[in-house]
Coordinates of C-alpha atoms and ligand atoms in Angstrom, one line a residue:
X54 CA 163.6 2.5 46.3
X55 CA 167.2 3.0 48.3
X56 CA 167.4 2.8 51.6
X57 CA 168.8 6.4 52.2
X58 CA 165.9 7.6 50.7
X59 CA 162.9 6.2 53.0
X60 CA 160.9 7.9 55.1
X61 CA 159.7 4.1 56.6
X62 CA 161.0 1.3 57.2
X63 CA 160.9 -2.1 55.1
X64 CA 160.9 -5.1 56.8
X65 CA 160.7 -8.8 55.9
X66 CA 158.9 -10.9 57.9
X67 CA 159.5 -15.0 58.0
X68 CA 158.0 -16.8 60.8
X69 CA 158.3 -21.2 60.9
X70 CA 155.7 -23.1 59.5
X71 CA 153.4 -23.6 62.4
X72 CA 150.3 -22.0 63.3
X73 CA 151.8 -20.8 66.7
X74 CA 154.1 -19.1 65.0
X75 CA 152.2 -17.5 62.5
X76 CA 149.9 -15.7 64.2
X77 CA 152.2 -13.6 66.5
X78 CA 154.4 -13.2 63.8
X79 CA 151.1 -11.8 61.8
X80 CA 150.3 -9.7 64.8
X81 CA 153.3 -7.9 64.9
X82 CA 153.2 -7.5 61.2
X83 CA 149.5 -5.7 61.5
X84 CA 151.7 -3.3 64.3
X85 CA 154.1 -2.1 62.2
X86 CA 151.8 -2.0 59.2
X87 CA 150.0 0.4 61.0
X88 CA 152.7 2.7 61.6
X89 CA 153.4 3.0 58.3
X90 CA 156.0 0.5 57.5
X91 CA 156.0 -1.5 54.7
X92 CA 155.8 -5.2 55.4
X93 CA 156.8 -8.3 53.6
X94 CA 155.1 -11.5 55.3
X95 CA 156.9 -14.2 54.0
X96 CA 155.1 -18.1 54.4
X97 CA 154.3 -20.8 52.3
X98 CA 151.1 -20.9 50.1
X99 CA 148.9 -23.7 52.5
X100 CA 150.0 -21.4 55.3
X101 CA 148.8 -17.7 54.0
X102 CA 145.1 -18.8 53.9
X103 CA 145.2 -19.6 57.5
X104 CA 146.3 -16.4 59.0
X105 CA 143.2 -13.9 59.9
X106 CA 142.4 -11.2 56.9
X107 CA 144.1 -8.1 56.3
X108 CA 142.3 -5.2 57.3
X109 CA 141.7 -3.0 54.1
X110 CA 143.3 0.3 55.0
X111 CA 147.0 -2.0 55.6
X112 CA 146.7 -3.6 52.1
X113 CA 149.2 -1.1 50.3
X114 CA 151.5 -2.1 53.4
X115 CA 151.4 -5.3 54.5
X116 CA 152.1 -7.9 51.6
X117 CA 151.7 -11.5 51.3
X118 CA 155.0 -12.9 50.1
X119 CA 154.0 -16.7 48.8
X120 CA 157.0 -19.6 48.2
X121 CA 156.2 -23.1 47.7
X122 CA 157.6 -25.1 50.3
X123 CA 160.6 -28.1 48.1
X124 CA 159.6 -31.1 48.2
X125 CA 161.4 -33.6 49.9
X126 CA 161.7 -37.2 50.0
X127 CA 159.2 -38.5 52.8
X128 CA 157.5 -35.7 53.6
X129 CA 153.6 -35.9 52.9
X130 CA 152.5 -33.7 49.3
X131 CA 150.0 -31.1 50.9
X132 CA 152.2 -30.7 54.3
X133 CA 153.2 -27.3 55.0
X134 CA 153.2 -27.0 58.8
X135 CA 154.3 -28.6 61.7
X136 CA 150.7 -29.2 62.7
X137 CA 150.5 -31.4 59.6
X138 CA 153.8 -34.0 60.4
X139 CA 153.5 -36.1 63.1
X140 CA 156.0 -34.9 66.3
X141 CA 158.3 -37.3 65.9
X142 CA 158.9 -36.5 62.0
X143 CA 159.3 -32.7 62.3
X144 CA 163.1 -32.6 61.0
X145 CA 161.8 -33.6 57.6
X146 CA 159.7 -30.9 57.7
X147 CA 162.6 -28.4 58.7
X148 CA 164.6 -30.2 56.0
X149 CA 162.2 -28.8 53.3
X150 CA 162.0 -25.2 55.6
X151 CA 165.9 -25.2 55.4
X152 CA 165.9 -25.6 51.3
X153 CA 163.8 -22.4 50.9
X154 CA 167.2 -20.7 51.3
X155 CA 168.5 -19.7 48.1
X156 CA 164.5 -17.8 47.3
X157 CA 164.6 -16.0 50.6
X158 CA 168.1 -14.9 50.1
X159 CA 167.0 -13.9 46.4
X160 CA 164.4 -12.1 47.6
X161 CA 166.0 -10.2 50.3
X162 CA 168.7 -9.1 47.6
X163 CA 165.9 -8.0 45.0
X164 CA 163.7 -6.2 47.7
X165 CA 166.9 -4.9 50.0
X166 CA 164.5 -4.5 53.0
X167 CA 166.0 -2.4 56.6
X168 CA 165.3 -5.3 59.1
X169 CA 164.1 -8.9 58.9
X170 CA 162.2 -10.2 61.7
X171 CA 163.0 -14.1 61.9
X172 CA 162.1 -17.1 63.7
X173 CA 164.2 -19.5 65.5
X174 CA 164.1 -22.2 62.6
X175 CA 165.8 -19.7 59.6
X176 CA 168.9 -19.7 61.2
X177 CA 170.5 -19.7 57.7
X178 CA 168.7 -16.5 56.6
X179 CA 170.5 -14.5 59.7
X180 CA 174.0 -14.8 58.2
X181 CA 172.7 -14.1 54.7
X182 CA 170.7 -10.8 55.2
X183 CA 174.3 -9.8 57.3
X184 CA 176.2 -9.7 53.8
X185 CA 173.4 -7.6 52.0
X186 CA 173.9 -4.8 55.2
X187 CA 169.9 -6.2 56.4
X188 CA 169.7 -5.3 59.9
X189 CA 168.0 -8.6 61.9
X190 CA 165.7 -9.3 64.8
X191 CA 165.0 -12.6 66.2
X192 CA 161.3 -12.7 67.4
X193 CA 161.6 -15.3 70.0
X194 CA 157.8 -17.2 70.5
X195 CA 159.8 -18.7 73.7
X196 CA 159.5 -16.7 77.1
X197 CA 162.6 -15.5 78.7
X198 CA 162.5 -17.8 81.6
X199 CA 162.8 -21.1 78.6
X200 CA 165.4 -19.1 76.4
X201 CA 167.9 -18.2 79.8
X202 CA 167.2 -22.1 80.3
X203 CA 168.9 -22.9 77.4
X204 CA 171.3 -20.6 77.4
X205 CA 174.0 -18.7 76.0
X206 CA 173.9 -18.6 72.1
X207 CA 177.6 -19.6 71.8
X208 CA 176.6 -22.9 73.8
X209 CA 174.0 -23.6 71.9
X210 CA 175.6 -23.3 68.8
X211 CA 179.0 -25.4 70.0
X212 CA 177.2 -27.9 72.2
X213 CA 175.0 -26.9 75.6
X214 CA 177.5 -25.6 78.2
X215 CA 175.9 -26.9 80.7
X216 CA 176.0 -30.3 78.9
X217 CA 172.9 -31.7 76.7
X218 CA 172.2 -34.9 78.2
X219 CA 168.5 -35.7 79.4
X220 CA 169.8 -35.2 83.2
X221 CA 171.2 -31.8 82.4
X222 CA 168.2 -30.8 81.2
X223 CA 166.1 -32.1 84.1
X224 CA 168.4 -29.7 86.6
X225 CA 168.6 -25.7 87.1
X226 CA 171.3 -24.6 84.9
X227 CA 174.8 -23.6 86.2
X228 CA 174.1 -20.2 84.8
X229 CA 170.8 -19.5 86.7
X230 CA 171.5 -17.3 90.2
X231 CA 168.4 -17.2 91.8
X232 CA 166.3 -20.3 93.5
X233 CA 164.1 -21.8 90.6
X234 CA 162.6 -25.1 89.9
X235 CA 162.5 -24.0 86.5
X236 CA 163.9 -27.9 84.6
X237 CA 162.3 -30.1 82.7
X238 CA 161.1 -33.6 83.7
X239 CA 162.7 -36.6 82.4
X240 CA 159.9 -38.1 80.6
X241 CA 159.6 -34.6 78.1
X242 CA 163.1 -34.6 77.6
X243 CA 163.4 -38.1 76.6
X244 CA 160.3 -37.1 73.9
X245 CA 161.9 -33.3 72.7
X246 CA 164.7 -36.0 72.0
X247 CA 163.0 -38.2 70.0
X248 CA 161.8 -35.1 67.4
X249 CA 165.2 -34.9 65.9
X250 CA 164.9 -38.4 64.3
X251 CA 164.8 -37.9 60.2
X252 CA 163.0 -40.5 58.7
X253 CA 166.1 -40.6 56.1
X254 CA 168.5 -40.2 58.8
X255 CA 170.1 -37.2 56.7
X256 CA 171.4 -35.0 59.7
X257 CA 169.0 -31.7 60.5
X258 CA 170.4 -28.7 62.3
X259 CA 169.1 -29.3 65.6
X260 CA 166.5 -26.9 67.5
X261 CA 169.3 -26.2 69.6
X262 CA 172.0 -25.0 67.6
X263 CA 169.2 -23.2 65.6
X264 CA 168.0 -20.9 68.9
X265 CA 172.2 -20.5 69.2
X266 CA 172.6 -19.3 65.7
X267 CA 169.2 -16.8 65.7
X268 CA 170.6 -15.6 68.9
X269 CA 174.1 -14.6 68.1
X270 CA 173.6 -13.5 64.5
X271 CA 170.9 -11.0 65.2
X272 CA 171.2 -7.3 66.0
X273 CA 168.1 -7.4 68.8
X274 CA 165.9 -10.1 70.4
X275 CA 162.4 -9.6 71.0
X276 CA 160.3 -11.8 73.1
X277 CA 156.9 -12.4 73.4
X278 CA 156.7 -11.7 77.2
X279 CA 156.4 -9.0 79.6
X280 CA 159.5 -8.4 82.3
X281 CA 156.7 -7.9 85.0
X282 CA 155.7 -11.3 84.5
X283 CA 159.0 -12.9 84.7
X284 CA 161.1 -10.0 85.9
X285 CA 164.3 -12.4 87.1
X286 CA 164.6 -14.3 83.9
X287 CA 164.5 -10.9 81.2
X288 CA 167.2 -9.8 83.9
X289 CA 169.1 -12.8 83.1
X290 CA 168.6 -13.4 79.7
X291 CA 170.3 -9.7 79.0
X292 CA 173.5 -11.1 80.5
X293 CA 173.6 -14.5 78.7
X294 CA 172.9 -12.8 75.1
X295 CA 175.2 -9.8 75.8
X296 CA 172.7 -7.8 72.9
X297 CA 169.2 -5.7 73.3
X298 CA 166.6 -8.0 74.3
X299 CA 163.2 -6.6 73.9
X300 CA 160.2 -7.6 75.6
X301 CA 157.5 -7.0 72.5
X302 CA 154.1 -7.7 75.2
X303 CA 152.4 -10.9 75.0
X304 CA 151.0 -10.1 71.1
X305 CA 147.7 -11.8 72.2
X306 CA 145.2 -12.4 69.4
X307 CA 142.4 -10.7 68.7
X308 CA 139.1 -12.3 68.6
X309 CA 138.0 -11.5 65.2
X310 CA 141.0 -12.8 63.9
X311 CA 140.9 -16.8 64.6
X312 CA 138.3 -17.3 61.8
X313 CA 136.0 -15.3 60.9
X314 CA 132.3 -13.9 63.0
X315 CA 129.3 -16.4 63.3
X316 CA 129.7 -19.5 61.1
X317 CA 127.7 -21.9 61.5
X318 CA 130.0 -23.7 63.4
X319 CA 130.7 -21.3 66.1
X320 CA 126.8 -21.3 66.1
X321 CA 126.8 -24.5 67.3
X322 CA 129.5 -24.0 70.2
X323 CA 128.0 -20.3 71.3
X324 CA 124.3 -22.1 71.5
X325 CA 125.9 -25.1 73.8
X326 CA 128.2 -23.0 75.7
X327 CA 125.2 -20.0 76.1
X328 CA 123.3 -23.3 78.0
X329 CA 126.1 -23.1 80.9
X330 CA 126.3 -21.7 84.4
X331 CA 129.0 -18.3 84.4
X332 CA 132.6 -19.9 84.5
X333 CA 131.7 -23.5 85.2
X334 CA 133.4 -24.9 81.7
X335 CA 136.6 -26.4 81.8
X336 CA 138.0 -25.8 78.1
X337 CA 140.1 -28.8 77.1
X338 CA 142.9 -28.4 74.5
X339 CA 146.3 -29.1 73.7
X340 CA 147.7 -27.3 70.8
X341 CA 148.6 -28.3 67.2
X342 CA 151.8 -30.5 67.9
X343 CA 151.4 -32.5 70.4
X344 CA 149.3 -36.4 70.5
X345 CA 147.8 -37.8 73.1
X346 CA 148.8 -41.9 73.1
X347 CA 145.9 -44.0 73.8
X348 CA 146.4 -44.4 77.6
X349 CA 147.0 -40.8 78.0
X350 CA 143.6 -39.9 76.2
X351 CA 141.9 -42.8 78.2
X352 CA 143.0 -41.2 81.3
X353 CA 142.0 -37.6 80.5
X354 CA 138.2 -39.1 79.4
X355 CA 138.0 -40.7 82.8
X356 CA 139.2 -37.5 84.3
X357 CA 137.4 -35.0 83.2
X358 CA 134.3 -37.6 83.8
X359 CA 135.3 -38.1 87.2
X360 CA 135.4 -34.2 87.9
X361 CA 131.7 -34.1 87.2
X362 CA 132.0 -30.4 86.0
X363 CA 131.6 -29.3 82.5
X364 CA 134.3 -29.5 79.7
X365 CA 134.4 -28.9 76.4
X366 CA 137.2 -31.0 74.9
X367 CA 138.8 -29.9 71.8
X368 CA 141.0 -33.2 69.6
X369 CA 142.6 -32.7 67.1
X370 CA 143.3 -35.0 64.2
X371 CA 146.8 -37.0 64.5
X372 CA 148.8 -36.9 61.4
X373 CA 150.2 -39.9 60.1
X374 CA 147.6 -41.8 61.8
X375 CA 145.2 -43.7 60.2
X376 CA 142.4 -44.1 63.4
X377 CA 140.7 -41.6 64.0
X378 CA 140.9 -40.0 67.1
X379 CA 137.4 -41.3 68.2
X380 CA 137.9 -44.7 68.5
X381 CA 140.8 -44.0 71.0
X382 CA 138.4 -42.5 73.8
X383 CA 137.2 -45.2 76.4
X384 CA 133.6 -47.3 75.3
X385 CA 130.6 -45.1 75.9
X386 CA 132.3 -42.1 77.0
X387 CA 130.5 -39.5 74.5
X388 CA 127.3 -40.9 75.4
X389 CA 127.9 -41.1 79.7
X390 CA 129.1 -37.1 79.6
X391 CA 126.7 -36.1 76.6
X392 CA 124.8 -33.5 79.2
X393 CA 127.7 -32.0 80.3
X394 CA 130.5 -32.4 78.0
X395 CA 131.3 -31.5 74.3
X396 CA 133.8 -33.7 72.5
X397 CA 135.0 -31.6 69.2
X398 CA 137.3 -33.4 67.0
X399 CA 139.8 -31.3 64.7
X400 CA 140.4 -27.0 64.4
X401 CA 138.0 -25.3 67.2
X402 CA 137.8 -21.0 67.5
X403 CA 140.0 -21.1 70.4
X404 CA 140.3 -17.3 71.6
X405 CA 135.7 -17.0 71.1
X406 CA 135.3 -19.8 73.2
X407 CA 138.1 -19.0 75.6
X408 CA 136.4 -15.3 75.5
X409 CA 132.9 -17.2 76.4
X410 CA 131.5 -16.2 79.4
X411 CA 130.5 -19.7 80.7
X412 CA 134.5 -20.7 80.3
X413 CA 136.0 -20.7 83.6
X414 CA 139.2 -22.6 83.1
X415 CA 141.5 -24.1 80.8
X416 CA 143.2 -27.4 80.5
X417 CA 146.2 -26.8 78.5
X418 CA 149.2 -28.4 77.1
X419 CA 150.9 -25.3 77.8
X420 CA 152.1 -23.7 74.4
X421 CA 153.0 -19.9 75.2
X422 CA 150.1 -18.5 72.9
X423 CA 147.6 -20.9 74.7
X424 CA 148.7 -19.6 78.0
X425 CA 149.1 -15.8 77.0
X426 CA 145.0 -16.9 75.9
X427 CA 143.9 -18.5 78.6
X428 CA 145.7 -15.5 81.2
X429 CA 144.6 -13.0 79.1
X430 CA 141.0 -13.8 79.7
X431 CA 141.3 -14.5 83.3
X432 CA 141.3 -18.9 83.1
X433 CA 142.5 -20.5 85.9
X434 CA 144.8 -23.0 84.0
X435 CA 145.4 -27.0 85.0
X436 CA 148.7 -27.7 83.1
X437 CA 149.5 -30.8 80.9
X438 CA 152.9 -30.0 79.2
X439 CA 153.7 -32.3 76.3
X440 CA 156.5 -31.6 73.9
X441 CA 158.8 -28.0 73.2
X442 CA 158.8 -25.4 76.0
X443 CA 155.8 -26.8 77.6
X444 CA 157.4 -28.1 80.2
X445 CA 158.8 -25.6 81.1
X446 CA 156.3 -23.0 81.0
X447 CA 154.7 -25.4 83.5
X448 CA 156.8 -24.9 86.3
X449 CA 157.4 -21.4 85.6
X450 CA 153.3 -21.0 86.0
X451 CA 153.5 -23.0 89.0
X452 CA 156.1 -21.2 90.8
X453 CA 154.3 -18.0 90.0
X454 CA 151.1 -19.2 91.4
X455 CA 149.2 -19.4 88.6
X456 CA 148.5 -22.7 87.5
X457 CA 148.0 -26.0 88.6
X458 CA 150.1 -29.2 87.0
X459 CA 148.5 -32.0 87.2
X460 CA 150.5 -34.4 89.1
X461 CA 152.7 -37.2 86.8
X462 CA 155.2 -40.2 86.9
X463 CA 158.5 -38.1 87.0
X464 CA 159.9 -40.6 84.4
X465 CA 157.3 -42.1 82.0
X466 CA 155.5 -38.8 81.9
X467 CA 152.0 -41.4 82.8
X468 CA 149.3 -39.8 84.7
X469 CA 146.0 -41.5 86.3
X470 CA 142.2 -40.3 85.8
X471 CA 142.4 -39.7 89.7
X472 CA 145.0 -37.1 89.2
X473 CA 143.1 -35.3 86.5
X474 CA 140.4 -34.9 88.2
X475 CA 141.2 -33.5 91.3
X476 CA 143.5 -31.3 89.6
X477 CA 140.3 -29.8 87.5
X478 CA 138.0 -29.5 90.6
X479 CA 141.0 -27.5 92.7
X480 CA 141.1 -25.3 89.9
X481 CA 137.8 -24.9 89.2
X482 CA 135.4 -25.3 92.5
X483 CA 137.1 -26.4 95.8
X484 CA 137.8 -23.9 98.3
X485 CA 141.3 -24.8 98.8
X486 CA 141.8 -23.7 94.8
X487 CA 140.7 -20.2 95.9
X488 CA 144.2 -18.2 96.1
X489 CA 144.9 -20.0 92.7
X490 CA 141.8 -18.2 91.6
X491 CA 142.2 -14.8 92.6
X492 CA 145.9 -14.4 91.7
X493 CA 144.9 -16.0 87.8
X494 CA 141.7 -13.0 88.1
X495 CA 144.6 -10.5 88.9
X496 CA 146.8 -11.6 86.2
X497 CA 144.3 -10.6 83.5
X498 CA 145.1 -7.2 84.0
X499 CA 148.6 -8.3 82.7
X500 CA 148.2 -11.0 80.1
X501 CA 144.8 -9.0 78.8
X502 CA 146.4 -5.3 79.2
X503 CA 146.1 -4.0 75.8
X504 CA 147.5 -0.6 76.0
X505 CA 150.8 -2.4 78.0
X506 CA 151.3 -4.6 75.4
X507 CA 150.9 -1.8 72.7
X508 CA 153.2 -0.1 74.2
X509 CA 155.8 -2.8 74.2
X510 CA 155.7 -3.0 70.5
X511 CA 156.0 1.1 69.9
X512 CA 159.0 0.5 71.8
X513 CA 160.7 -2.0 69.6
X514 CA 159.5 -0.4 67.1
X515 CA 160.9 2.6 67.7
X516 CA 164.1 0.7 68.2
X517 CA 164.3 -0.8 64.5
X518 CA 163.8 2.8 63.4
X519 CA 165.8 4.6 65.4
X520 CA 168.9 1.7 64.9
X521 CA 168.2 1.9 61.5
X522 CA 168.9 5.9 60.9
X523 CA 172.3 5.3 63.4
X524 CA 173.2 2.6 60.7
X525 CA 172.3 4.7 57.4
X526 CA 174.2 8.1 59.6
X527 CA 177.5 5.4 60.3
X528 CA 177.3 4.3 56.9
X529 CA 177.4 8.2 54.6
X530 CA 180.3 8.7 57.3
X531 CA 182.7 6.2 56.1
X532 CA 181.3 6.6 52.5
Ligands
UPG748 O1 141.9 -25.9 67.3 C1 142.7 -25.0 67.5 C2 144.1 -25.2 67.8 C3 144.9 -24.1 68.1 N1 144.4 -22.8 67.9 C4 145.3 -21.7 68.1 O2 146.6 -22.0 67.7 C5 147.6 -21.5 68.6 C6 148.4 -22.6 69.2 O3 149.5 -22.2 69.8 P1 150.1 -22.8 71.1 O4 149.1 -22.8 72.2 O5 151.4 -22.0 71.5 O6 150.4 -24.3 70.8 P2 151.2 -25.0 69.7 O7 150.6 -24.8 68.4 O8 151.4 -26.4 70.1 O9 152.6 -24.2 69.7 C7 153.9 -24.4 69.4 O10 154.5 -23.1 69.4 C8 154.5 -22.4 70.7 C9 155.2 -21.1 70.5 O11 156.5 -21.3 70.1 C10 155.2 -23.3 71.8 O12 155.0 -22.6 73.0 C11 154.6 -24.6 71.8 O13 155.2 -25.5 72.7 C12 154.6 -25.3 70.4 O14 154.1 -26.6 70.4 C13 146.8 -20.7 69.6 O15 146.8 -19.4 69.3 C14 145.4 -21.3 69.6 O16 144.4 -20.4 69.9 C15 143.1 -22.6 67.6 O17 142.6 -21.5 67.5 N2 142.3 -23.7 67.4

């Protein structure tokens, strides 16, 4: 059908290949699905059976759009996300992302949708859907506070203005005007550096020039914040991208939708975490990309031992690797905490147990969505950043007084059982973690506001629409 001639919109949707990404780029779909606009979600075949069910009544309008992710030298046969490639091997994995080009450009032209919402990663897609007259947004999964760290797009694109070497990163940018200890650390630069090796050493567009190019080809930027959260940074990341920048709400997921209602496997976590005292569990997980070496998952064992509360510890598997995670963890330690703390290796229901009553507070490696979780449900969190934005997500919970990082060798990034666990038992039970308490209880109301976040996303997407019709109106002039 024409454009002219639609009473909804059409709108492509192409998140990266990680789990992360998927599943805010799926909520949003479901959101304009059930406004009535027709929806393409675009992903690759592995990665459509993992995102939650489409309700029946959106079927007609949210579609599954299935391409086969090129295979590339190197890259492991059945991997299709970056969950599946170790850290350190992810640009082969954006190499095969980048060759999906020519379909998605094909398919833009045969479907000639109003807007595309893109990631970060499709930075080649931007420029395309501008020749076929494809209005785009870029649907930041990065807060405002770690996009106005990075930057203005032009930077990005032409090499960080305020210089890309580990210690710039590890200062308050030039471009920041307010008092912040918003930086990385040293040691999680020196390993977001170490991603962009290519096991071929064929050159990959780095992340950065890919956030500078998704920024400065789009029409509008959405992020998956709220401005009363971080109020200073939305302020400042409207003057360093000179274009709308939309908070969408924190798109949090909804229960149902991380894998189905009582399989027998939930069964089995519900019946151990029933056994437990009201918000006494420390939930222990840190996302889908990051590893733990073995010293760092030595240290965390002791730790959460020493805190002598309750955990339930979530590993995943480590691609690439071929020990399993279990043989990394200290001699005996299943059996020494077996009363009081669960050990789950591989994919755990994240949001049910986070929603569990007996869940107090949440160890996390700070991945946005885990936070918006863990916030949303009222867990005090004890931060471990690893890789990405994590680092910076910690400090910005720090500074707002809702988190606790556990304390760290500024340069290697090593941290001690000692630290871990009185980190966990602030958070969790001492009386000097009680302000920390109250303010994470408080923030609920914002993380977990539903109708807030709702009405975050009618805005935007009132905003496509109404963009769209001045387009279409601009357009029959000059015509
Ligand atoms: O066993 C698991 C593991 C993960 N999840 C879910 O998967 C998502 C993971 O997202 P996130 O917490 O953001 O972690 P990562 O997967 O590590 O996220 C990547 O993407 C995020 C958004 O861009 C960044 O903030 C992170 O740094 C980056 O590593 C969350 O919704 C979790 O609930 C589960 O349900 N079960």
């Amino acid at each position: 059908m024409e454009r002219t001639s639609r009473e909804n919109l059409h709108v492509v949707v192409f998140p990266w290949l990680a789990i992360g990404h998927l599943i805010p780029f799926f909520h949003l779909s479901k959101h304009l699905a059930q406004k009535g606009h027709k929806v393409y979600f675009i992903s690759t075949p592995k990665n459509l059976t993992k995102i939650p069910k489409i309700p029946p009544h959106l079927s007609s309008l949210l579609n599954l759009v299935s391409f086969p992710l090129p295979q590339i030298p190197n890259l492991p046969l059945d991997a299709e996300s970056a969950a599946d490639v170790p850290f350190r091997t992810q640009a082969l994995l954006k190499r095969a992302f980048d060759s999906l080009e020519p379909a998605l450009a094909a398919f833009l032209e045969s479907s000639t949708p109003d807007w595309v919402i893109l990631d970060y990663a499709s930075h080649w897609l931007y420029r395309r859907a501008a020749e076929l007259g494809v209005s785009r947004a870029f649907l930041s999964l990065f807060n405002a506070a770690m996009l106005s760290f990075l930057g203005p797009p032009a930077g990005l694109i032409d090499g960080r203005d305020g210089g890309s070497s580990p210690e710039d990163f590890a200062a308050v940018p030039k471009w920041v005007p307010f008092e912040t200890g918003v930086a990385y650390r040293v040691h999680e630069i020196a390993k977001n550096l170490d991603r962009e090796i290519d096991l071929n050493n064929d050159s990959t567009t780095p992340d950065l020039v890919r956030f500078g190019l998704a920024a400065d080809e789009s029409d509008v930027v959405a992020v998956k914040s709220r401005p009363e959260f971080e109020p200073e940074w939305f302020g400042l990341l409207g003057e360093l991208y000179r274009r709308p920048v939309f908070p969408v709400g924190f798109l949090p997921p909804v229960v149902e939708d991380d894998g189905g209602g009582d399989d027998v496997e939930w069964v089995g976590i519900k019946d151990w975490l029933d056994e437990r005292e009201e918000e006494s569990v420390v939930y222990v997980a840190l996302g889908t990309e990051a590893t733990l070496t073995r010293d760092e998952l030595t240290e965390l064992a002791l730790g959460l031992e020493r805190s002598e509360l309750p955990f339930f510890w979530v590993i995943r598997n480590s691609p690439g690797s071929d020990q399993p995670e279990s043989d990394k963890l200290p001699d005996g330690f299943v059996e020494r905490v077996k009363d009081r703390g669960m050990v789950h290796f591989g994919w755990a229901p994240q949001v049910r147990i986070l929603s569990h009553d007996s869940v107090g507070g949440f160890l996390t490696h700070c991945g946005w969505n885990s936070v918006v979780e863990g916030l949303g449900l009222g867990r005090v969190l004890v931060l471990l950043p690893m890789v990405n934005d994590q680092g910076i997500n910690a400090r910005l919970l720090s500074e707002k007084g809702v988190g606790l990082e556990i304390p760290r060798n500024e340069l290697d990034g090593s941290f001690g059982s000692d630290s871990v666990a009185e980190s966990i038992r602030l958070a969790m039970v001492d009386e000097s973690g009680e302000s920390l308490r109250v303010k994470v209880k408080n923030m609920r109301n914002l993380f977990g506001d539903k109708e807030g976040n709702d009405r975050y996303l009618n805005e935007f997407i009132s905003f496509l629409k109404e963009s769209r019709m001045s387009f279409l109106k601009d357009n029959r002039t000059r015509t």
